[in-house]
Amino acid sequence: MEVWALQIFNGISLSTILLLIALGLALSFGLMNVINLAHGEFIMIGAYTTYALQIAASALTGGPSSEVTFLIAIPLAFIVTGAVGFLVERSLIRFLYRRPLDTLLATWGVGLILQQLARSIFGAPNVQVVAPQWLSGGVALGSDLVLPMKRLFIILVVLVCLAGIYWYMYRSSEGRRMRAVMQNRDMASSLGVSTRRVDSLTFALGAGLAGIAGWALTLIGPIGPSLGTFYVVDAFIVVILGGLGQIPGTIMAAFIIGMLNTIFEFGTTAVVGKVLVFVMVILFLQWKPAGLMRLRTR
Amino acid sequence: MFKSLLSKISRGYGATLPALLLGVAMLAAIACGPSAAPSAGEKPSGSMAGGEVIKVGVLHSLSGTMSISETAVRDATLLAIEEINASGGVMGKKLQPVIEDGASDWPTFAEKARKLLQNDKVAVVFGCWTSASRKAVLPVFESNNGLLFYPVQYEGLETSPNIFYTGATTNQQIVPAVEYLLGQGKKRFFLLGSDYVFPRTSNLIINRQLEGSGLKAVGEEYTPLGHTEYSTVISKIKAAKPDVVFNTLNGDSNVAFFKQLKDAGITAKDLPVISVSVAEEEVRGIGPDNIAGHLVAWNYFQTTNTPENTKFVAAYKAKYGANRVTDDPIEAGYFGVYLWKMAVEKAGSTDVAKVKEAAKGIQFSAPGGPVTIHMSNQHTAKTVRIGMVRADGQINEVWNSGKPVSPDPYLDTYTWAKGIRNMVQ
């Protein structure tokens, strides 16, 4: 019984992690039709920002100071990665709009360059981020049912990110312009919306969210130059299943994949579980090619 | 049948993300380029006449998921080459390293090996890490009559006439590790590994060894290379109630596994994990506090107390930085160059057949203790050591075999292993 309760929690946790890595992609891929293969590297930049801040902080204070710096790392990862995303959009992506296949190749190259940069700056071996003391351990609900603090905290961060995106898209004037461009680019443009500006901001926002994902992944996974490659495929699957341009669809897709993956893996093995999830996604897309939710354009 | 299954598994990774691997390979080609153009008039490896340098190949993953481990081995190999050159070279000739990037991609390894042997005409190649990469280059070395020094512990059951194995085979690492655990009263083994040749074959051997003691593993799980989500695997471990986990995970997955194991509230005291692919270098990336108290099985630790090791660690840190660590494959990548040098000087030639003949029984005082090349199977006799990870990331030896253990890649001397030879032949 406790094992099942733990598995349900594991499923929710995996879903939120998938959602976190897919949210940024849902913006750039879903809203702008840019196939951003460098998304994984944006995640990596977020992780290394967290690491660099920790190194800088302990150099300044002369001792480990992970308690506060770890929280400061969240906005910092967002800003640094967002800035890199903004630069990439200004210098490369904006020349490639409406040519999705070209964006695929170009962002692939950007990703490789970023990986090699990280390898030159930080070295090829994995680095370590020391998590603050209050995030170690877990909440014990039973002898075998321990909910790790880190995973609970990641769930909280994802909820905050979702609230932030909702506010941005539906409560701010920038967000209103963004939705207008999503629904009809030419019409929005003719009504005076600067689509260039919206594109830059949206791409930077997507990159920034990837940075936060990178911060979160330092808690549970390896931190190395190629860490993004472990997550980018999963992120694309979530976005495709969710339906392009649909944040609610992305949320549903993350939960469906996360829960199915956990259940299948528990019943079979990690490899077979993943294959089963892929097969189900492919079958579903045969039935509904647009994904769970479809953007209605006017 | 089994062999074809294994090669399918090892090839599987080439197929899952072909674009990714292709790109990484492309980058490698851009980043590294031809590291050393074949100089004019260079004679093939077989001939000794002419030329003031001897070209030697270094083939490791410098990009991709395996670069975490392999770059450090390349560094150790280059250190040995530098030391040998500083003390007069081999037979009065300087060694010239030709470095290639296998890019964590097995077809790339085969292609680069072919390039080293056919274009650069290197006398010997030091390289590879994963068994999948070794299996990929093996036919290249055999058909071109090349020579490979392979520095990593592996699953055994192989004796290529063109490969010298300076890492441990199973009876020098895995088999004694299981014996050690059985001696500690462990009975419920949970086997966890990455899904490719080395973990699958290792677990086949461990299962047979446990059967030989009347036991059965309580669980056996494989995850893809690069897997980072271990919550479900940890649930399965909890449900199986093992008293030890035998870990053959490779690469970055170890970081995710140990972090998540600790977060799940499982300590080394409750459930020790013994790893055979986690050394000092990997411990740094995992975070020492996440793995402290768990066990590892190797032939060498940075803390191994020999005069040769004091010298080696000091030289390695002097060249690559005080914060760098040494470990077992790094040590094997280092002393392999010396073994080859001794064999070449004894043979008086870099001719592969002559070097192989001369190498038999050659002994060297390696940092981890004396090593001897076996008279027939081209493996290396080495001391087996089991250690416990400390909070500072170093490893304390808790047990050793006392003397070098003779390599037995087909486990012919173990009754429980009867027939294993045929399962992969």
XYZ file of C-alpha atoms in Angstrom:
723
model
C 0.000 0.000 0.000
C 2.707 2.437 1.021
C 4.650 1.531 -2.084
C 1.711 2.616 -4.219
C 1.298 5.873 -2.340
C 5.014 6.491 -2.886
C 4.679 5.652 -6.570
C 1.822 8.135 -6.955
C 4.021 10.782 -5.350
C 6.904 9.761 -7.644
C 4.559 10.129 -10.616
C 3.492 13.616 -9.517
C 7.119 14.569 -8.919
C 8.249 13.304 -12.333
C 5.302 15.153 -13.915
C 6.297 18.449 -12.355
C 9.911 17.987 -13.449
C 8.749 17.224 -16.998
C 6.482 20.254 -16.868
C 9.308 22.479 -15.667
C 11.653 21.418 -18.478
C 8.823 21.675 -21.048
C 7.329 25.041 -20.041
C 10.028 27.129 -21.684
C 9.870 24.993 -24.790
C 6.093 25.314 -24.909
C 6.607 29.053 -25.315
C 9.347 29.022 -27.973
C 8.180 25.925 -29.876
C 4.475 26.177 -29.168
C 3.986 29.869 -29.630
C 6.695 30.776 -32.097
C 7.175 27.599 -34.122
C 10.883 27.640 -33.386
C 12.247 24.107 -32.952
C 14.736 25.016 -30.264
C 17.163 22.124 -29.866
C 19.329 24.346 -27.668
C 16.626 24.195 -24.995
C 18.587 21.493 -23.162
C 21.632 23.753 -23.138
C 19.562 26.594 -21.669
C 18.724 24.160 -18.860
C 22.447 23.463 -18.528
C 23.203 27.212 -18.283
C 20.713 27.497 -15.426
C 22.438 24.640 -13.612
C 25.909 26.111 -14.100
C 24.656 29.547 -12.986
C 23.630 27.939 -9.708
C 27.045 26.302 -9.470
C 28.945 29.496 -10.337
C 26.994 31.492 -7.758
C 27.828 28.928 -5.109
C 31.532 29.073 -5.988
C 31.479 32.882 -5.977
C 29.616 33.035 -2.680
C 31.948 30.662 -0.891
C 34.936 32.553 -2.293
C 33.520 35.842 -0.964
C 32.508 34.628 2.455
C 35.323 32.129 2.796
C 33.011 29.259 3.632
C 30.048 27.319 2.334
C 27.015 29.569 2.196
C 24.455 27.537 0.338
C 21.501 28.504 2.535
C 20.777 31.891 0.995
C 22.690 31.710 -2.273
C 20.638 28.725 -3.319
C 17.460 30.815 -3.252
C 19.153 33.795 -4.936
C 20.180 31.348 -7.657
C 16.545 30.968 -8.806
C 16.063 34.520 -10.136
C 19.701 34.656 -11.211
C 19.382 31.480 -13.291
C 16.225 32.955 -14.836
C 17.930 36.261 -15.690
C 21.232 34.813 -16.984
C 19.587 32.155 -19.131
C 16.942 34.616 -20.307
C 19.705 36.999 -21.371
C 21.472 34.244 -23.304
C 18.139 33.362 -24.924
C 17.575 37.007 -25.822
C 21.014 37.196 -27.449
C 20.424 33.997 -29.399
C 17.064 35.299 -30.623
C 18.449 38.707 -31.639
C 21.534 37.346 -33.347
C 20.184 34.217 -35.001
C 16.589 33.083 -34.565
C 14.951 36.260 -35.852
C 16.413 35.665 -39.284
C 14.825 32.237 -39.401
C 11.138 32.804 -38.546
C 8.700 30.796 -40.654
C 11.518 28.390 -41.514
C 11.155 25.849 -38.684
C 13.576 23.310 -40.186
C 16.304 25.932 -40.393
C 15.746 26.829 -36.743
C 16.221 23.148 -35.923
C 19.659 23.051 -37.499
C 20.726 26.468 -36.237
C 19.684 25.862 -32.621
C 21.334 22.449 -32.764
C 24.572 24.213 -33.612
C 24.004 26.767 -30.856
C 23.486 23.899 -28.417
C 26.761 22.251 -29.403
C 28.647 25.519 -29.063
C 27.155 26.137 -25.612
C 28.061 22.583 -24.534
C 31.647 22.979 -25.651
C 31.815 26.402 -23.989
C 30.690 24.897 -20.699
C 33.278 22.163 -21.122
C 36.026 24.753 -21.682
C 34.953 26.945 -18.762
C 33.965 24.372 -16.141
C 35.746 21.218 -17.383
C 34.291 17.972 -18.676
C 33.686 16.218 -15.328
C 30.455 16.764 -13.436
C 30.404 19.445 -10.766
C 28.554 19.449 -7.488
C 26.056 21.913 -6.049
C 25.627 21.612 -2.292
C 21.942 21.765 -1.448
C 20.997 23.770 1.632
C 20.478 21.902 4.875
C 16.758 22.565 5.040
C 16.248 20.760 1.742
C 17.905 17.528 2.861
C 15.891 14.681 4.282
C 12.195 14.217 3.751
C 8.740 14.215 5.229
C 8.087 10.761 6.655
C 4.447 9.722 6.357
C 5.165 6.076 7.095
C 8.065 3.703 7.558
C 8.541 3.299 3.812
C 6.768 6.456 2.715
C 9.298 9.283 2.768
C 8.601 12.296 0.572
C 11.953 13.958 -0.216
C 12.016 17.686 0.661
C 13.780 18.470 -2.618
C 10.981 17.021 -4.696
C 8.327 18.791 -2.612
C 10.204 22.049 -3.094
C 10.425 21.494 -6.865
C 6.648 20.995 -6.954
C 6.263 24.341 -5.155
C 8.594 26.091 -7.604
C 6.651 24.690 -10.574
C 3.392 26.000 -9.101
C 4.950 29.446 -8.674
C 6.232 29.371 -12.264
C 2.781 28.416 -13.540
C 1.180 31.262 -11.594
C 3.781 33.646 -13.014
C 3.129 32.511 -16.587
C -0.606 32.802 -16.088
C -0.221 36.332 -14.766
C 2.102 37.281 -17.620
C -0.057 35.863 -20.391
C -3.495 36.838 -19.156
C -3.006 39.803 -16.826
C -0.225 41.890 -18.380
C -0.304 44.015 -21.514
C 2.833 42.260 -22.834
C 1.008 38.963 -22.467
C -2.034 40.294 -24.289
C 0.186 41.280 -27.207
C 1.834 37.885 -27.096
C -1.509 36.108 -27.347
C -2.531 38.400 -30.188
C 0.617 37.482 -32.133
C 0.003 33.778 -31.425
C -3.511 33.919 -32.806
C -2.837 35.984 -35.890
C 0.593 37.413 -36.499
C -0.304 39.568 -39.512
C -3.426 41.017 -37.931
C -1.604 41.833 -34.694
C 1.186 43.427 -36.674
C -1.195 45.588 -38.668
C -2.825 46.723 -35.420
C 0.479 48.124 -34.219
C 1.902 45.270 -32.137
C 5.660 45.038 -32.544
C 5.921 41.335 -33.364
C 9.725 41.507 -33.256
C 9.630 42.726 -29.679
C 7.064 40.069 -28.722
C 9.209 37.356 -30.339
C 12.333 38.437 -28.473
C 10.570 38.634 -25.132
C 8.803 35.300 -25.594
C 12.003 33.512 -26.533
C 13.890 35.095 -23.633
C 11.069 34.119 -21.266
C 11.185 30.516 -22.520
C 14.945 30.431 -22.045
C 14.607 31.905 -18.556
C 12.152 29.158 -17.582
C 14.671 26.603 -18.850
C 17.195 28.267 -16.543
C 14.897 27.693 -13.557
C 14.537 24.057 -14.654
C 18.326 23.825 -14.650
C 18.415 25.206 -11.133
C 15.887 22.593 -9.989
C 17.738 19.730 -11.678
C 20.917 20.459 -9.715
C 19.003 19.030 -6.743
C 18.338 15.619 -8.212
C 20.543 15.016 -11.244
C 24.059 15.279 -12.637
C 25.502 18.727 -13.424
C 27.731 18.512 -16.468
C 28.126 20.052 -19.923
C 25.821 17.499 -21.584
C 23.070 17.451 -18.971
C 20.597 19.140 -21.314
C 20.688 16.218 -23.726
C 19.069 13.971 -21.093
C 15.976 16.165 -20.935
C 15.438 17.810 -24.308
C 13.705 14.847 -25.959
C 11.298 14.437 -23.047
C 10.526 18.148 -23.201
C 9.650 17.944 -26.896
C 7.400 14.936 -26.351
C 5.481 16.775 -23.638
C 5.012 19.840 -25.838
C 3.966 17.828 -28.903
C 1.499 15.713 -26.927
C 0.106 18.822 -25.263
C -0.604 20.543 -28.532
C 1.285 23.487 -29.935
C 0.662 26.806 -28.272
C -1.294 25.460 -25.356
C 0.070 25.853 -21.832
C -2.916 23.946 -20.329
C -2.252 21.170 -22.858
C 1.407 21.091 -21.825
C 0.385 20.723 -18.178
C -1.981 17.839 -18.985
C 0.623 16.151 -21.174
C 3.304 16.399 -18.476
C 1.009 14.743 -15.953
C -0.132 12.001 -18.308
C 3.433 11.138 -19.353
C 4.822 11.429 -15.825
C 2.165 9.182 -14.289
C 2.196 6.617 -17.128
C 5.974 6.474 -17.095
C 6.066 5.823 -13.349
C 3.332 3.184 -13.476
C 4.771 1.368 -16.513
C 8.299 1.472 -15.138
C 7.148 0.005 -11.838
C 5.296 -2.791 -13.642
C 8.085 -3.509 -16.150
C 11.559 -1.955 -16.421
C 12.893 1.544 -17.096
C 13.521 0.760 -20.754
C 10.229 -1.020 -21.457
C 8.331 1.630 -19.507
C 9.714 4.386 -21.670
C 9.005 2.433 -24.864
C 5.384 1.882 -23.779
C 4.924 5.604 -23.119
C 6.400 6.457 -26.536
C 4.110 3.949 -28.247
C 1.044 5.383 -26.503
C 2.020 8.937 -27.450
C 2.528 7.915 -31.083
C -0.827 6.121 -31.189
C -2.561 9.095 -29.620
C -1.038 11.463 -32.162
C -2.294 9.187 -34.956
C -5.746 9.687 -33.543
C -5.372 13.390 -32.701
C -2.457 14.818 -34.694
C -2.765 18.249 -33.074
C -2.235 16.880 -29.570
C -4.402 17.151 -26.487
C -5.432 20.731 -27.147
C -5.545 22.672 -30.343
C -4.952 26.345 -30.838
C -7.892 27.993 -32.531
C -6.620 30.672 -34.846
C -8.723 33.322 -36.413
C 22.763 -15.827 -29.627
C 23.845 -14.015 -26.484
C 26.612 -12.269 -28.329
C 24.274 -10.986 -30.986
C 21.938 -9.752 -28.270
C 24.785 -7.901 -26.615
C 25.924 -6.282 -29.784
C 22.340 -5.258 -30.477
C 22.188 -3.575 -27.095
C 25.455 -1.822 -27.626
C 24.381 -0.675 -31.025
C 20.999 0.390 -29.711
C 22.356 3.683 -28.466
C 23.522 4.596 -31.901
C 19.965 4.201 -33.116
C 17.963 5.975 -30.394
C 19.409 9.426 -30.917
C 21.179 9.249 -34.242
C 20.884 12.957 -34.874
C 22.273 13.800 -31.475
C 25.232 11.499 -31.839
C 25.873 12.634 -35.369
C 25.957 16.208 -34.199
C 28.287 15.435 -31.345
C 30.535 13.647 -33.802
C 30.393 16.625 -36.115
C 31.345 18.953 -33.305
C 34.182 16.683 -32.352
C 35.449 16.835 -35.900
C 35.244 20.624 -35.835
C 36.669 21.045 -32.365
C 39.534 18.647 -32.605
C 40.221 18.417 -36.283
C 43.095 16.279 -37.399
C 45.146 16.478 -34.208
C 48.307 15.657 -36.009
C 48.631 15.421 -39.745
C 50.546 12.389 -40.899
C 54.028 13.664 -41.544
C 55.626 12.836 -44.850
C 57.836 9.814 -45.029
C 56.469 8.216 -41.842
C 56.934 4.475 -42.019
C 54.153 2.072 -41.120
C 54.046 0.833 -37.541
C 55.577 -2.473 -38.430
C 58.865 -1.072 -39.612
C 61.483 0.430 -37.368
C 63.696 2.143 -39.922
C 63.816 5.927 -40.104
C 61.773 8.566 -38.294
C 62.766 10.275 -35.057
C 59.409 9.910 -33.387
C 57.072 7.024 -32.729
C 53.440 7.939 -33.180
C 51.065 6.607 -30.560
C 47.280 7.020 -30.678
C 45.132 8.231 -27.774
C 41.445 7.491 -28.377
C 38.970 8.645 -25.729
C 35.597 10.430 -25.572
C 36.415 14.095 -25.120
C 32.809 15.130 -25.727
C 29.448 13.574 -24.950
C 28.244 11.680 -21.900
C 31.420 9.618 -21.373
C 33.786 12.597 -21.451
C 33.152 12.973 -17.696
C 35.365 9.924 -17.171
C 37.522 9.603 -20.261
C 39.183 13.032 -20.383
C 41.018 12.266 -17.132
C 42.353 8.973 -18.525
C 43.610 10.791 -21.591
C 45.388 13.231 -19.245
C 47.094 10.339 -17.419
C 48.188 8.720 -20.680
C 49.642 12.019 -21.867
C 51.442 12.414 -18.514
C 53.108 9.017 -18.976
C 54.090 9.893 -22.550
C 55.561 13.190 -21.351
C 57.529 11.459 -18.588
C 58.864 8.864 -21.007
C 59.890 11.566 -23.494
C 61.599 13.532 -20.715
C 63.674 10.487 -19.800
C 64.838 9.773 -23.324
C 61.821 8.294 -25.087
C 61.481 4.729 -26.282
C 64.638 3.311 -27.882
C 65.907 6.864 -28.218
C 62.808 8.051 -30.068
C 60.288 10.539 -28.753
C 56.670 9.480 -28.555
C 54.280 11.681 -30.488
C 50.673 11.374 -29.273
C 47.898 11.561 -31.866
C 44.719 12.393 -29.934
C 41.289 11.511 -31.296
C 37.812 12.069 -29.836
C 35.493 9.055 -29.794
C 32.633 11.427 -28.839
C 30.824 8.828 -26.677
C 29.594 7.288 -29.907
C 30.626 3.742 -30.787
C 30.701 4.029 -34.611
C 32.856 7.153 -34.183
C 35.278 5.108 -32.093
C 35.603 2.545 -34.898
C 36.075 5.262 -37.486
C 38.730 7.076 -35.430
C 40.535 3.809 -34.693
C 40.672 3.096 -38.421
C 42.001 6.614 -39.035
C 44.724 6.176 -36.397
C 45.838 2.822 -37.778
C 45.547 3.483 -41.506
C 46.333 7.202 -41.894
C 48.513 7.985 -38.895
C 50.101 4.504 -38.783
C 50.407 4.678 -35.014
C 52.441 1.954 -33.301
C 49.895 1.523 -30.515
C 46.611 3.051 -29.338
C 45.767 3.780 -25.719
C 42.061 4.245 -25.292
C 38.362 3.383 -24.981
C 36.260 3.211 -21.827
C 32.903 1.534 -22.370
C 32.788 -2.072 -23.483
C 30.556 -0.970 -26.318
C 33.334 1.232 -27.669
C 35.897 -1.557 -27.228
C 33.641 -4.025 -29.047
C 33.251 -1.435 -31.814
C 36.990 -0.968 -32.345
C 37.969 -4.629 -31.828
C 37.383 -5.719 -35.441
C 39.274 -2.635 -36.640
C 42.318 -3.534 -34.561
C 42.161 -7.176 -35.566
C 41.798 -6.560 -39.302
C 44.529 -3.876 -39.358
C 46.803 -5.777 -36.953
C 46.885 -2.821 -34.570
C 47.560 -2.801 -30.860
C 45.176 -1.392 -28.229
C 45.876 -0.856 -24.531
C 42.489 -0.796 -22.821
C 42.588 0.831 -19.351
C 39.190 0.092 -17.808
C 37.773 -2.757 -15.747
C 35.324 -4.708 -17.894
C 33.090 -7.769 -18.025
C 35.752 -10.257 -19.149
C 34.966 -13.127 -21.533
C 37.198 -11.669 -24.234
C 40.813 -12.155 -25.321
C 41.499 -10.327 -28.542
C 45.022 -10.997 -29.843
C 45.283 -7.258 -30.575
C 44.237 -5.896 -27.187
C 46.118 -5.639 -23.889
C 43.729 -5.287 -20.960
C 45.285 -3.180 -18.188
C 42.013 -2.775 -16.271
C 40.532 -5.544 -14.157
C 38.648 -8.484 -15.573
C 35.767 -9.925 -13.534
C 37.867 -12.162 -11.264
C 39.903 -9.109 -10.234
C 36.971 -6.907 -9.285
C 33.399 -8.189 -9.445
C 33.906 -11.786 -8.329
C 36.049 -10.862 -5.279
C 33.598 -8.039 -4.458
C 30.721 -10.533 -4.330
C 32.886 -12.902 -2.260
C 33.680 -10.039 0.115
C 29.987 -9.202 0.529
C 29.066 -12.868 1.060
C 31.821 -12.958 3.703
C 30.165 -9.958 5.379
C 26.945 -11.971 5.667
C 25.090 -10.264 2.807
C 22.496 -12.578 1.276
C 19.928 -10.433 -0.528
C 21.599 -8.849 -3.572
C 19.835 -6.246 -5.733
C 21.542 -5.795 -9.124
C 21.273 -2.357 -10.744
C 23.022 -1.434 -13.982
C 23.017 0.648 -17.138
C 21.531 -1.158 -20.102
C 24.526 -2.243 -22.157
C 27.164 -4.918 -22.484
C 29.192 -4.473 -19.275
C 26.379 -4.424 -16.675
C 24.404 -7.186 -18.412
C 27.370 -9.546 -18.603
C 28.536 -8.640 -15.086
C 25.113 -9.450 -13.673
C 24.998 -12.713 -15.594
C 28.238 -13.647 -13.827
C 27.036 -12.389 -10.418
C 23.814 -14.400 -10.794
C 25.835 -17.540 -11.493
C 28.134 -16.816 -8.585
C 25.161 -16.331 -6.232
C 23.604 -19.577 -7.503
C 26.910 -21.245 -6.688
C 26.365 -20.162 -3.089
C 22.723 -21.241 -3.121
C 21.431 -17.663 -3.341
C 19.344 -15.708 -5.809
C 19.332 -11.970 -6.547
C 16.199 -10.309 -5.121
C 16.002 -7.888 -8.028
C 17.714 -6.943 -11.267
C 17.104 -3.602 -12.982
C 18.583 -1.832 -15.989
C 18.193 1.804 -16.994
C 19.262 3.463 -20.249
C 22.635 5.277 -20.295
C 22.038 8.866 -19.250
C 18.869 7.985 -17.261
C 18.260 10.559 -14.518
C 14.972 9.583 -12.833
C 15.537 6.908 -10.175
C 12.513 7.339 -7.905
C 10.752 4.279 -9.330
C 13.893 2.138 -9.217
C 14.344 3.178 -5.582
C 10.731 2.164 -4.863
C 11.504 -1.236 -6.348
C 14.636 -1.521 -4.219
C 12.604 -0.685 -1.112
C 9.979 -3.272 -2.031
C 12.590 -5.995 -2.638
C 14.228 -5.409 0.771
C 17.806 -6.251 -0.254
C 20.732 -6.023 2.150
C 23.144 -4.809 -0.508
C 22.830 -3.138 -3.948
C 25.414 -4.176 -6.537
C 25.702 -1.112 -8.748
C 26.994 -1.332 -12.343
C 25.493 1.997 -13.456
C 27.835 3.991 -15.672
C 28.345 7.689 -16.292
C 26.025 10.490 -15.190
C 23.285 8.144 -13.984
C 25.319 7.482 -10.839
C 24.932 11.127 -9.813
C 21.147 10.999 -10.101
C 20.939 7.597 -8.397
C 23.006 8.483 -5.327
C 21.400 11.926 -4.875
C 17.916 10.459 -5.071
C 18.794 7.456 -2.893
C 19.923 9.797 -0.136
C 16.805 11.958 -0.518
C 14.634 8.849 -0.215
C 16.044 8.480 3.290
C 18.223 5.430 2.568
C 21.673 5.668 4.160
C 24.773 3.544 3.649
C 24.134 2.092 7.087
C 20.630 0.840 6.142
C 21.607 -0.371 2.711
C 25.187 -0.269 1.422
C 25.651 0.117 -2.324
C 28.810 -1.342 -3.840
C 29.827 0.282 -7.125
C 32.317 -0.925 -9.703
C 32.226 2.100 -12.007
C 32.398 4.871 -9.420
C 35.904 6.076 -8.585
C 37.353 9.235 -7.030
C 36.692 11.251 -10.198
C 32.979 10.299 -10.242
C 32.624 10.820 -6.473
C 33.365 14.522 -6.989
C 30.453 14.908 -9.415
C 28.097 12.855 -7.224
C 28.986 14.935 -4.179
C 30.943 13.136 -1.446
C 28.191 13.640 1.141
C 25.726 11.823 -1.149
C 27.855 8.671 -1.408
C 29.934 8.689 1.806
C 29.884 5.306 3.538
C 29.064 3.329 0.394
C 31.535 0.785 -1.008
C 33.552 0.591 -4.222
C 35.678 -2.211 -5.686
C 38.839 -1.398 -7.668
C 42.560 -2.204 -7.970
C 43.784 1.266 -7.022
C 42.741 4.238 -4.890
C 44.374 7.651 -4.702
C 45.062 6.794 -1.058
C 46.894 3.527 -1.935
C 50.126 3.668 0.018
C 53.081 2.969 -2.292
C 56.119 5.157 -3.090
C 55.195 4.970 -6.798
C 51.736 6.329 -6.017
C 53.028 9.274 -3.987
C 55.158 10.223 -6.980
C 52.332 9.629 -9.480
C 49.729 11.673 -7.569
C 52.201 14.536 -7.128
C 53.099 14.537 -10.845
C 49.445 14.368 -11.915
C 48.446 17.254 -9.640
C 51.474 19.294 -10.684
C 50.525 18.946 -14.341
C 46.743 19.244 -14.153
C 46.010 21.182 -10.945
C 45.940 20.535 -7.217
C 42.184 19.982 -7.189
C 42.378 17.018 -9.587
C 42.090 13.453 -8.285
C 43.492 10.163 -9.546
C 41.594 6.883 -9.719
C 41.792 3.322 -11.020
C 41.272 3.838 -14.791
C 43.528 6.912 -14.627
C 46.233 4.753 -13.064
C 45.701 1.998 -15.654
C 45.830 4.565 -18.468
C 49.159 5.708 -17.004
C 50.997 2.433 -16.409
C 49.782 0.928 -19.722
C 52.135 3.271 -21.545
C 55.041 2.039 -19.405
C 54.160 -1.620 -20.005
C 54.126 -0.981 -23.742
C 57.461 0.880 -23.540
C 59.067 -2.055 -21.690
C 57.702 -4.543 -24.222
C 58.927 -2.462 -27.175
C 62.393 -2.113 -25.675
C 62.553 -5.827 -24.920
C 61.434 -6.636 -28.469
C 63.677 -3.987 -29.983
C 60.839 -3.099 -32.334
C 57.318 -1.678 -32.424
C 56.204 -4.561 -34.646
C 52.916 -5.788 -33.168
C 53.772 -9.494 -33.230
C 57.193 -8.913 -31.639
C 55.788 -6.567 -28.977
C 53.096 -9.107 -28.084
C 55.675 -11.860 -27.697
C 57.989 -9.630 -25.638
C 55.152 -8.420 -23.397
C 54.580 -11.849 -21.841
C 55.409 -11.742 -18.145
C 56.589 -8.145 -18.160
C 56.361 -6.592 -14.727
C 56.073 -2.952 -13.680
C 55.813 -1.239 -10.302
C 52.606 0.694 -10.918
C 51.210 3.260 -8.461
C 48.692 0.649 -7.294
C 51.350 -2.025 -6.689
C 53.146 -4.474 -8.964
C 51.398 -5.400 -12.233
C 52.372 -8.280 -14.518
C 51.196 -9.049 -18.036
C 49.822 -12.603 -18.159
C 51.769 -15.201 -20.134
C 48.902 -15.991 -22.501
C 45.728 -13.928 -22.136
C 47.206 -10.376 -22.420
C 45.470 -9.280 -19.224
C 47.284 -7.839 -16.199
C 47.709 -9.363 -12.746
C 46.729 -6.715 -10.161
C 45.818 -6.411 -6.493
C 42.074 -6.273 -5.722
C 40.955 -3.564 -3.284
C 37.601 -2.718 -1.703
C 37.153 0.709 -0.212
C 34.643 2.921 1.571
C 33.998 6.472 0.336
C 34.916 9.123 2.895
C 33.151 12.439 3.452
C 36.044 14.252 1.748
C 35.619 12.240 -1.460
C 38.677 10.052 -0.965
C 38.402 6.307 -0.461
C 39.553 4.280 2.527
C 40.667 0.758 1.737
C 38.748 -1.751 3.879
C 40.033 -4.950 2.285
C 42.638 -6.093 -0.249
C 43.653 -9.367 -1.819
C 47.169 -9.174 -0.308
C 48.868 -10.082 -3.558
C 48.214 -9.533 -7.273
C 45.364 -11.717 -8.563
C 46.101 -13.537 -11.818
C 43.596 -12.551 -14.540
C 41.063 -15.221 -15.544
C 38.811 -13.543 -18.147
C 36.771 -16.707 -18.810
C 36.518 -17.655 -15.124
C 37.828 -21.142 -15.965
C 39.086 -21.638 -12.400
C 35.622 -21.203 -10.823
C 33.321 -24.228 -10.711
C 30.132 -22.133 -10.606
C 31.174 -20.378 -13.815
C 31.238 -23.593 -15.840
C 29.753 -22.984 -19.276
C 29.855 -19.164 -19.087
C 32.586 -19.214 -21.738
C 30.183 -20.849 -24.187
C 27.308 -18.464 -23.487
C 29.066 -15.620 -25.263
C 31.229 -17.528 -27.735
